[in-house]
mmCIF file of C-alpha atoms in Angstrom:
data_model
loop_
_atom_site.group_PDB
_atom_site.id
_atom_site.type_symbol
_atom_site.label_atom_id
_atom_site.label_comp_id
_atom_site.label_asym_id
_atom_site.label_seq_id
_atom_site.Cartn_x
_atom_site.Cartn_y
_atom_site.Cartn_z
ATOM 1 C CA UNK P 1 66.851 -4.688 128.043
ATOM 2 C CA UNK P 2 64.022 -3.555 130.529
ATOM 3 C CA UNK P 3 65.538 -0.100 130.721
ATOM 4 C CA UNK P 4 66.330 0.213 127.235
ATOM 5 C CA UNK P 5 62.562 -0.636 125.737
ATOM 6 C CA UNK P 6 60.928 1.897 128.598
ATOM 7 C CA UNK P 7 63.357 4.725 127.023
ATOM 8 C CA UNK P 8 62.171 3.804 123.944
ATOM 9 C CA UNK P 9 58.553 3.760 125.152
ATOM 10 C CA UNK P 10 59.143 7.552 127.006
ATOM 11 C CA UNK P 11 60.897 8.697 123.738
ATOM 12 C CA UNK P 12 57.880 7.592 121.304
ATOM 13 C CA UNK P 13 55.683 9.058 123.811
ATOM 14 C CA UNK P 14 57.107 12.223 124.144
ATOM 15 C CA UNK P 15 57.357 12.523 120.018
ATOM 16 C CA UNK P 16 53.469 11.751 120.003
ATOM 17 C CA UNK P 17 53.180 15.198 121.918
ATOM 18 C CA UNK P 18 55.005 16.812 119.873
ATOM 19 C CA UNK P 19 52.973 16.589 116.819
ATOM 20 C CA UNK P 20 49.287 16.921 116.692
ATOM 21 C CA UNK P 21 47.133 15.977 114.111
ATOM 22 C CA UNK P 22 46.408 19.236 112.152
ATOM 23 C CA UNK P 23 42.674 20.907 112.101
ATOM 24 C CA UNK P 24 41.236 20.008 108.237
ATOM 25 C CA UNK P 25 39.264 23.100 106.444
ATOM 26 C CA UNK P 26 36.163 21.968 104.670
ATOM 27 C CA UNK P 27 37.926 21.701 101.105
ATOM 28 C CA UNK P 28 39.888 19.208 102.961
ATOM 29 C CA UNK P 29 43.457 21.331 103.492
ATOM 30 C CA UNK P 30 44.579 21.215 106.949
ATOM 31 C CA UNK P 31 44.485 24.569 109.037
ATOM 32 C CA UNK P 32 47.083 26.531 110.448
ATOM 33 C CA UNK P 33 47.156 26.127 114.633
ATOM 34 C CA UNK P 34 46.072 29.396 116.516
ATOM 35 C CA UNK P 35 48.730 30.336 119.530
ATOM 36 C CA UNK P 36 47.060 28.275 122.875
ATOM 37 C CA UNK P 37 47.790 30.732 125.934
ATOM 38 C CA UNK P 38 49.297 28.106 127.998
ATOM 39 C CA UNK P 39 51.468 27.002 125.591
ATOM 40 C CA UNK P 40 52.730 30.606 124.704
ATOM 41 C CA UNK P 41 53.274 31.570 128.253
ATOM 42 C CA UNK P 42 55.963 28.848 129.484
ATOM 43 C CA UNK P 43 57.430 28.075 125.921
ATOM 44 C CA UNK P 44 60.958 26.639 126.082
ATOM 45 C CA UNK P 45 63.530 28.941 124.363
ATOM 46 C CA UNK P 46 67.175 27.907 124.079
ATOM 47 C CA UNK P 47 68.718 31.715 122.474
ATOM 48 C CA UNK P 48 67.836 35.039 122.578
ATOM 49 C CA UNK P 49 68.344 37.429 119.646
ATOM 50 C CA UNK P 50 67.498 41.084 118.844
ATOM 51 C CA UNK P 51 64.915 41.046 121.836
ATOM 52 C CA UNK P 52 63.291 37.721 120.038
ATOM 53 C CA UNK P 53 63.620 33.864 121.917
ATOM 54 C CA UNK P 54 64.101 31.378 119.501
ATOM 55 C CA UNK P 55 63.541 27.629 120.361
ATOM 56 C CA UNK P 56 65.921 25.257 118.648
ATOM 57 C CA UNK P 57 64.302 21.818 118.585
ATOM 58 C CA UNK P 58 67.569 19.514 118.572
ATOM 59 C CA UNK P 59 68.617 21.399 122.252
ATOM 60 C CA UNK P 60 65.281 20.131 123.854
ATOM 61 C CA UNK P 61 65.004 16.669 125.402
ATOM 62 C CA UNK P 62 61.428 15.882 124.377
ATOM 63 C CA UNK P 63 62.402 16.876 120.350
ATOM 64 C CA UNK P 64 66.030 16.048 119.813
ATOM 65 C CA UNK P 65 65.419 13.285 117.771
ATOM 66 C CA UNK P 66 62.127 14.498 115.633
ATOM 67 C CA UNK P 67 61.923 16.317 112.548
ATOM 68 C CA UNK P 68 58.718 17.738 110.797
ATOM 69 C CA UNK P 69 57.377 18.359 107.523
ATOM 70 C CA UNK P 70 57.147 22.527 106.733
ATOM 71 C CA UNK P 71 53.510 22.829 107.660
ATOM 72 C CA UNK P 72 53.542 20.710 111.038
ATOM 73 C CA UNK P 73 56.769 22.393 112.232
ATOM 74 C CA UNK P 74 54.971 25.606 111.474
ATOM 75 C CA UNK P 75 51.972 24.646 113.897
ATOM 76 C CA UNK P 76 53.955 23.498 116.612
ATOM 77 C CA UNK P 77 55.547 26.919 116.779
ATOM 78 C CA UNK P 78 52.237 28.839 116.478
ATOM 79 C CA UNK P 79 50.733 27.404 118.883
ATOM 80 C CA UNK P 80 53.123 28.527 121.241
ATOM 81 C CA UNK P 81 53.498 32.233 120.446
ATOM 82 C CA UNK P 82 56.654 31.558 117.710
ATOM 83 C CA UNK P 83 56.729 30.780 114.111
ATOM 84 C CA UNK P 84 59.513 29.480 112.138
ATOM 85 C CA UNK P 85 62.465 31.175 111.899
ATOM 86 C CA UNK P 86 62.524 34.740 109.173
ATOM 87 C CA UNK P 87 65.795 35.661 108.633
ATOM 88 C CA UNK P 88 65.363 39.245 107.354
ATOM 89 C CA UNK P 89 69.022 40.467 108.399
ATOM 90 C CA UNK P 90 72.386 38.564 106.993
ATOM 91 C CA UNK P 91 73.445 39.159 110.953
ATOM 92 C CA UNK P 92 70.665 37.094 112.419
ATOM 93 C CA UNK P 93 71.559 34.320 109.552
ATOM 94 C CA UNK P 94 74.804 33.719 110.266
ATOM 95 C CA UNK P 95 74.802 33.892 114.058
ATOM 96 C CA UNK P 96 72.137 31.143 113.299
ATOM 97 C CA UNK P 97 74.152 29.170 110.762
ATOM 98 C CA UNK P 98 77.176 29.389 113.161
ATOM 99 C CA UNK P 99 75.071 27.328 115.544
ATOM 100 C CA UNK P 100 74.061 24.871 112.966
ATOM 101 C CA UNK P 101 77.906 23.962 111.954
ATOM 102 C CA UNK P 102 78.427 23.842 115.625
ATOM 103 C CA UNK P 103 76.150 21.339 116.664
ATOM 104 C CA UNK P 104 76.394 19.426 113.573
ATOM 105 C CA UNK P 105 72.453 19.667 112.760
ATOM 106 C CA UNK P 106 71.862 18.927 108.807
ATOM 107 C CA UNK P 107 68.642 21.290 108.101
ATOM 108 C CA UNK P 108 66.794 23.691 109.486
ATOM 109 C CA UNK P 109 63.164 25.121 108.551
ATOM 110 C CA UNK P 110 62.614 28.738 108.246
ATOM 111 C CA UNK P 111 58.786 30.330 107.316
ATOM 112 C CA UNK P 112 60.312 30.731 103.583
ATOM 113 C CA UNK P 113 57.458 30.202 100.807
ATOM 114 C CA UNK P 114 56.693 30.384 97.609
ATOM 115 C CA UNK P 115 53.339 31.811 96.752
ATOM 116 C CA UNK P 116 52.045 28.853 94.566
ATOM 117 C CA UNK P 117 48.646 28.742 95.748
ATOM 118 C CA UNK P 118 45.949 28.779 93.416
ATOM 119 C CA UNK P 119 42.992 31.605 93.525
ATOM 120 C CA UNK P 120 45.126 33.712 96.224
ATOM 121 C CA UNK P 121 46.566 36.220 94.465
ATOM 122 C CA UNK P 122 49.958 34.222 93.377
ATOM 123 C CA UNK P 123 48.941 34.850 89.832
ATOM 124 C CA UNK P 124 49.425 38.599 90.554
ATOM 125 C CA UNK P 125 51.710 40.557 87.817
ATOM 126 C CA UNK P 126 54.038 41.366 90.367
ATOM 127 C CA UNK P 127 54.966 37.705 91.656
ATOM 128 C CA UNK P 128 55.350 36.551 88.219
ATOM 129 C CA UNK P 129 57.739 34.462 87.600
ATOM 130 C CA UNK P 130 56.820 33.478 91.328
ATOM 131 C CA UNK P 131 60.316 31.519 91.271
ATOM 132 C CA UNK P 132 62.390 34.321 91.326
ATOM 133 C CA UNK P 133 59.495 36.984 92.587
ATOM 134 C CA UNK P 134 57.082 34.925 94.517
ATOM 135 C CA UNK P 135 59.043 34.187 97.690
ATOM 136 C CA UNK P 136 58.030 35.636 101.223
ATOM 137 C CA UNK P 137 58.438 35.331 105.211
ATOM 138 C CA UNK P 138 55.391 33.615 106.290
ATOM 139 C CA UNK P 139 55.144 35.003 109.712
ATOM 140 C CA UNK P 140 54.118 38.710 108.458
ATOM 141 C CA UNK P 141 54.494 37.400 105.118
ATOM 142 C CA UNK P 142 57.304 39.928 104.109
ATOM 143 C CA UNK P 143 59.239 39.398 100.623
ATOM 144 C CA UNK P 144 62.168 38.247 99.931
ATOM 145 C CA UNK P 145 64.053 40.075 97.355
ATOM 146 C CA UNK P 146 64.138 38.647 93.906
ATOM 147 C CA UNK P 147 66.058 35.259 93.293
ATOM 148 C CA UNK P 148 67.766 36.372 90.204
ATOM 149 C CA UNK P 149 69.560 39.259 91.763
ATOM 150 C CA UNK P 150 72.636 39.191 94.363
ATOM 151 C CA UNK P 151 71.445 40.198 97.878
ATOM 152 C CA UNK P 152 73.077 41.018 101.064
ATOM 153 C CA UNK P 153 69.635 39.341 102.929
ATOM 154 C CA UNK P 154 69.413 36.412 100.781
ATOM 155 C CA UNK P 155 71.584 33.048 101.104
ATOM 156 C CA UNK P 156 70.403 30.483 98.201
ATOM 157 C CA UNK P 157 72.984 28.422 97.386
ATOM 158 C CA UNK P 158 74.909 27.956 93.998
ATOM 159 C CA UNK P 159 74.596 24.538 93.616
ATOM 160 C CA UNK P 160 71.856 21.788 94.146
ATOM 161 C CA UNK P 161 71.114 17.991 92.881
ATOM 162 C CA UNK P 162 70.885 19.061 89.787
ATOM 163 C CA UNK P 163 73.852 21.179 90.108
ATOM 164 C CA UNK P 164 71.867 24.222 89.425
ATOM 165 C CA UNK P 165 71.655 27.746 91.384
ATOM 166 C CA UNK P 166 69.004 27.809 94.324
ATOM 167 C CA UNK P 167 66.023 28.025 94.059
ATOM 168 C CA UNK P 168 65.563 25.686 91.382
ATOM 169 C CA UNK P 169 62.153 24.013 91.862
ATOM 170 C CA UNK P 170 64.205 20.403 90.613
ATOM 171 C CA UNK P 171 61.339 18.149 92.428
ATOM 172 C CA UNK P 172 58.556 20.045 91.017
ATOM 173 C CA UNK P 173 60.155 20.054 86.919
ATOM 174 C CA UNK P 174 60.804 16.765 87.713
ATOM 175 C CA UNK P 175 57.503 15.500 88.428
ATOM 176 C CA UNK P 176 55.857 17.677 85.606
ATOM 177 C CA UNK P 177 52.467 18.929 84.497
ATOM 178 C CA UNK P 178 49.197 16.188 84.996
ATOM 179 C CA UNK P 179 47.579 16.340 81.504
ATOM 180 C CA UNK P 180 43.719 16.222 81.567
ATOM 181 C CA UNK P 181 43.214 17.150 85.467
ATOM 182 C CA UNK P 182 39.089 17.423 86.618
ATOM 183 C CA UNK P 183 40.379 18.910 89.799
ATOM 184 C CA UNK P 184 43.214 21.198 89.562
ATOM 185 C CA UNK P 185 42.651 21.890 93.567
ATOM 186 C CA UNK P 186 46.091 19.941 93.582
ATOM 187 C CA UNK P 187 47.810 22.020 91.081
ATOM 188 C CA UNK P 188 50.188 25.322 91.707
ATOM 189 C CA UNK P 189 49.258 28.747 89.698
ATOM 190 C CA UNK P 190 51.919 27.668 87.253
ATOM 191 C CA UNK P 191 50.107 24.356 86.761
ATOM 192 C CA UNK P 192 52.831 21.670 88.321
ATOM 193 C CA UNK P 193 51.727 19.275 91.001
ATOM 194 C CA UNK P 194 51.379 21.117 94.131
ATOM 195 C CA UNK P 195 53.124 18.114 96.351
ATOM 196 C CA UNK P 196 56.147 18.210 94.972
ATOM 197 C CA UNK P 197 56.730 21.594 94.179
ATOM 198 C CA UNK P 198 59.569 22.814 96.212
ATOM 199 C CA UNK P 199 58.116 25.739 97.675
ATOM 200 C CA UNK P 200 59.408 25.828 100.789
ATOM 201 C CA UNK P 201 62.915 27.485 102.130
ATOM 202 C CA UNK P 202 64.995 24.969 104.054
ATOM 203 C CA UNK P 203 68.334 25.803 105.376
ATOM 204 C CA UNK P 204 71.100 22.870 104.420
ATOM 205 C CA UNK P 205 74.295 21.890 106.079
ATOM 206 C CA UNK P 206 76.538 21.211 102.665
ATOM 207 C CA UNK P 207 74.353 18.804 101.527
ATOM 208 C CA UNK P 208 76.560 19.817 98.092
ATOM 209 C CA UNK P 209 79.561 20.942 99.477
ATOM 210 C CA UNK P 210 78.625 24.195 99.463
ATOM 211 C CA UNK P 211 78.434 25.134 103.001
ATOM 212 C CA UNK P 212 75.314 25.951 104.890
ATOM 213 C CA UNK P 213 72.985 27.586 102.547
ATOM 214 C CA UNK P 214 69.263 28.019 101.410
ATOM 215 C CA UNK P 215 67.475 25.591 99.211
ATOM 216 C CA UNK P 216 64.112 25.455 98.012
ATOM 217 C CA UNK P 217 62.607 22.182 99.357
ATOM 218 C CA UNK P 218 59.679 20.171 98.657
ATOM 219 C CA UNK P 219 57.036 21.128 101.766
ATOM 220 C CA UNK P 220 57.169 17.046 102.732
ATOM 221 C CA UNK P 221 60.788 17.298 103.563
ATOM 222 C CA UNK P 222 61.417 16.441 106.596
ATOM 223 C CA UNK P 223 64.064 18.444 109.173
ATOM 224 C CA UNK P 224 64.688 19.811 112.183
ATOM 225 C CA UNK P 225 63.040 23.454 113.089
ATOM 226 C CA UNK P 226 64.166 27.242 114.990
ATOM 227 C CA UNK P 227 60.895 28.881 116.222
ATOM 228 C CA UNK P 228 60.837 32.654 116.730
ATOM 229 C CA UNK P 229 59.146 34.748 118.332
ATOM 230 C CA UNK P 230 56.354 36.182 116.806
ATOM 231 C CA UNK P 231 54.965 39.606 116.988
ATOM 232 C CA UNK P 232 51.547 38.654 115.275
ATOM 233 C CA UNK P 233 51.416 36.068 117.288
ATOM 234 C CA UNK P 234 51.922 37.251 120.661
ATOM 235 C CA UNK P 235 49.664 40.201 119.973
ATOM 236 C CA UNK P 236 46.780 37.785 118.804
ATOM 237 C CA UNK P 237 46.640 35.877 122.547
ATOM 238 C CA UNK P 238 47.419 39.418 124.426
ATOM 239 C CA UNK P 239 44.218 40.716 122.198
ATOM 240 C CA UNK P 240 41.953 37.514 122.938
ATOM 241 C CA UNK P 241 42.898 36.873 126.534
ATOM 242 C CA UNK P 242 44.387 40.397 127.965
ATOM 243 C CA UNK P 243 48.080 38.200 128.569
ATOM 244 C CA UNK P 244 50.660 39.716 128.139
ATOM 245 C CA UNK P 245 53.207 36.857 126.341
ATOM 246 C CA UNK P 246 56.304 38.794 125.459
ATOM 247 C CA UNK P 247 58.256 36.914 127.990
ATOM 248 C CA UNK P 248 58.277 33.239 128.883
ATOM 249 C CA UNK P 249 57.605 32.388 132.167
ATOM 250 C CA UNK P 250 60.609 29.926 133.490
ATOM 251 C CA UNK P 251 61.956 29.022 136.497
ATOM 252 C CA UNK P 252 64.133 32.042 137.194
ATOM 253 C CA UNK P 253 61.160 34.303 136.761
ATOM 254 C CA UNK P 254 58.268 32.391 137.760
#
C-alpha cells in the first residue's frame, strides 16, 4: 500500500513539472512560453524525421499519463526548442499516424489553428470564410489549403458528432452567438464564443470509425501531444545566447 501511494505521490509530482502555470498579458490572455536554453539543449526526443526530432509525450516516463489543453501543450514544447507537430507533407502524416495506431494513443495535438482572433487580421478578405480559408501551421504560421477542396496535404475527416465533414466548428454552432455582449474581448471575428469555438486541429484515432483523421477541436480539449523541432525556435535561443541547439545533447553525445 506504502509503495503504491509513493508511486502515486512521484507520478503527481512529476505531472506538476510538466505543466507550468502560463505568463498572463495585461488584457488578461496568457502568453506564449519563450524557448529556455537549458531546456532546448537536453530535450528528450523519441523519433527522428526529415532531419527534425520529434518528442512523443506517451513514450516518456514523466508524461505518459498527462494530456494538455492546445495552448499548454504548445508551451511545453516551446520552451524547449519544439512546437507542436505541422504536418505539411502527407509522408510525414502517415509515418506519424502509423505510430499512433501502433501504440494505441487516441489523439494527438498538432499547431493547427484557425485564425479567429479578433483585431489581428482574421477579418482579412482572404481568410474569409476563415472555416474553410482561415486555417494555418502555428509554428511559422503557414496555411493550410482550403477546407472545401480535396488535398493531397490535408487529412480532415468525413465524418464527426454531428456526422458532418471536418472541420465543422459543431461546439462553436452549438453554443451560439451571446446577444447584447459589453465586452466582445471573448468573442471570435465571426462573433461566436471564443471558448468553444473549435479552432484547433487535433488528430483522432476513429473516434467515428473513420480511422485516424483530423478534426477541428475545441482549444480546451484535452490530449496527448508530438513536439517538433522548430526552426524559429532554435534560431531565437542560438540568436539570444550564441548556442547552437540543432542537436540535443544525450548521453551518447554528451
Amino acid at each position: 500500500m506504502v509503495r503504491i501511494q509513493l508511486l502515486l505521490l512521484v507520478t503527481l509530482v512529476g505531472l506538476s513539472l510538466c505543466q507550468e502555470k502560463p505568463r498572463l498579458g495585461k488584457d488578461g490572455r496568457p502568453l506564449l512560453n519563450k524557448p529556455k536554453l537549458d531546456l532546448c539543449k537536453k530535450r528528450s526526443f523519441h523519433e527522428k524525421y526529415g532531419g527534425h526530432h520529434y518528442f512523443l509525450s506517451w513514450r516518456e516516463s514523466w508524461t505518459k499519463f498527462e494530456d494538455w489543453d492546445w495552448f499548454n501543450a504548445r508551451n511545453y514544447c516551446r520552451e524547449r526548442c519544439m512546437d507542436l507537430v505541422s504536418f505539411e507533407s502527407p509522408e510525414e502524416y502517415r509515418h506519424f499516424a502509423l505510430m499512433l495506431h501502433r501504440d494505441n494513443i487516441s489523439s494527438i495535438w498538432t499547431s493547427g489553428r484557425k485564425c479567429n482572433f479578433r483585431n489581428k487580421g482574421c477579418d482579412a478578405a482572404q481568410l474569409q470564410p476563415i472555416n474553410i480559408n482561415g486555417w494555418f501551421w502555428a509554428d511559422g504560421n503557414k496555411r493550410i489549403p482550403p477546407t472545401n477542396i480535396p488535398s493531397r496535404l490535408t487529412f480532415w475527416s468525413r465524418t464527426g458528432p454531428a456526422g458532418k465533414r471536418q472541420p465543422d466548428n459543431y461546439e462553436g454552432l452549438k453554443a451560439g452567438k451571446l446577444e447584447n455582449v459589453k465586452d466582445p474581448s471573448g468573442l471570435t471575428v465571426d462573433g461566436l464564443q471564443e471558448f468553444y469555438d473549435e479552432a484547433c486541429l487535433a488528430v483522432l484515432n476513429n473516434k467515428y470509425r473513420d480511422g485516424i483523421q483530423w478534426h477541428d477541436e475545441p482549444c480546451f480539449f484535452r490530449s496527448k501531444i508530438i513536439c517538433e523541432d522548430s526552426e524559429l525556435q532554435m534560431t531565437r535561443i542560438e540568436k539570444e545566447s550564441g548556442v547552437d541547439v540543432t542537436i540535443p545533447i544525450t548521453t551518447d553525445n554528451s
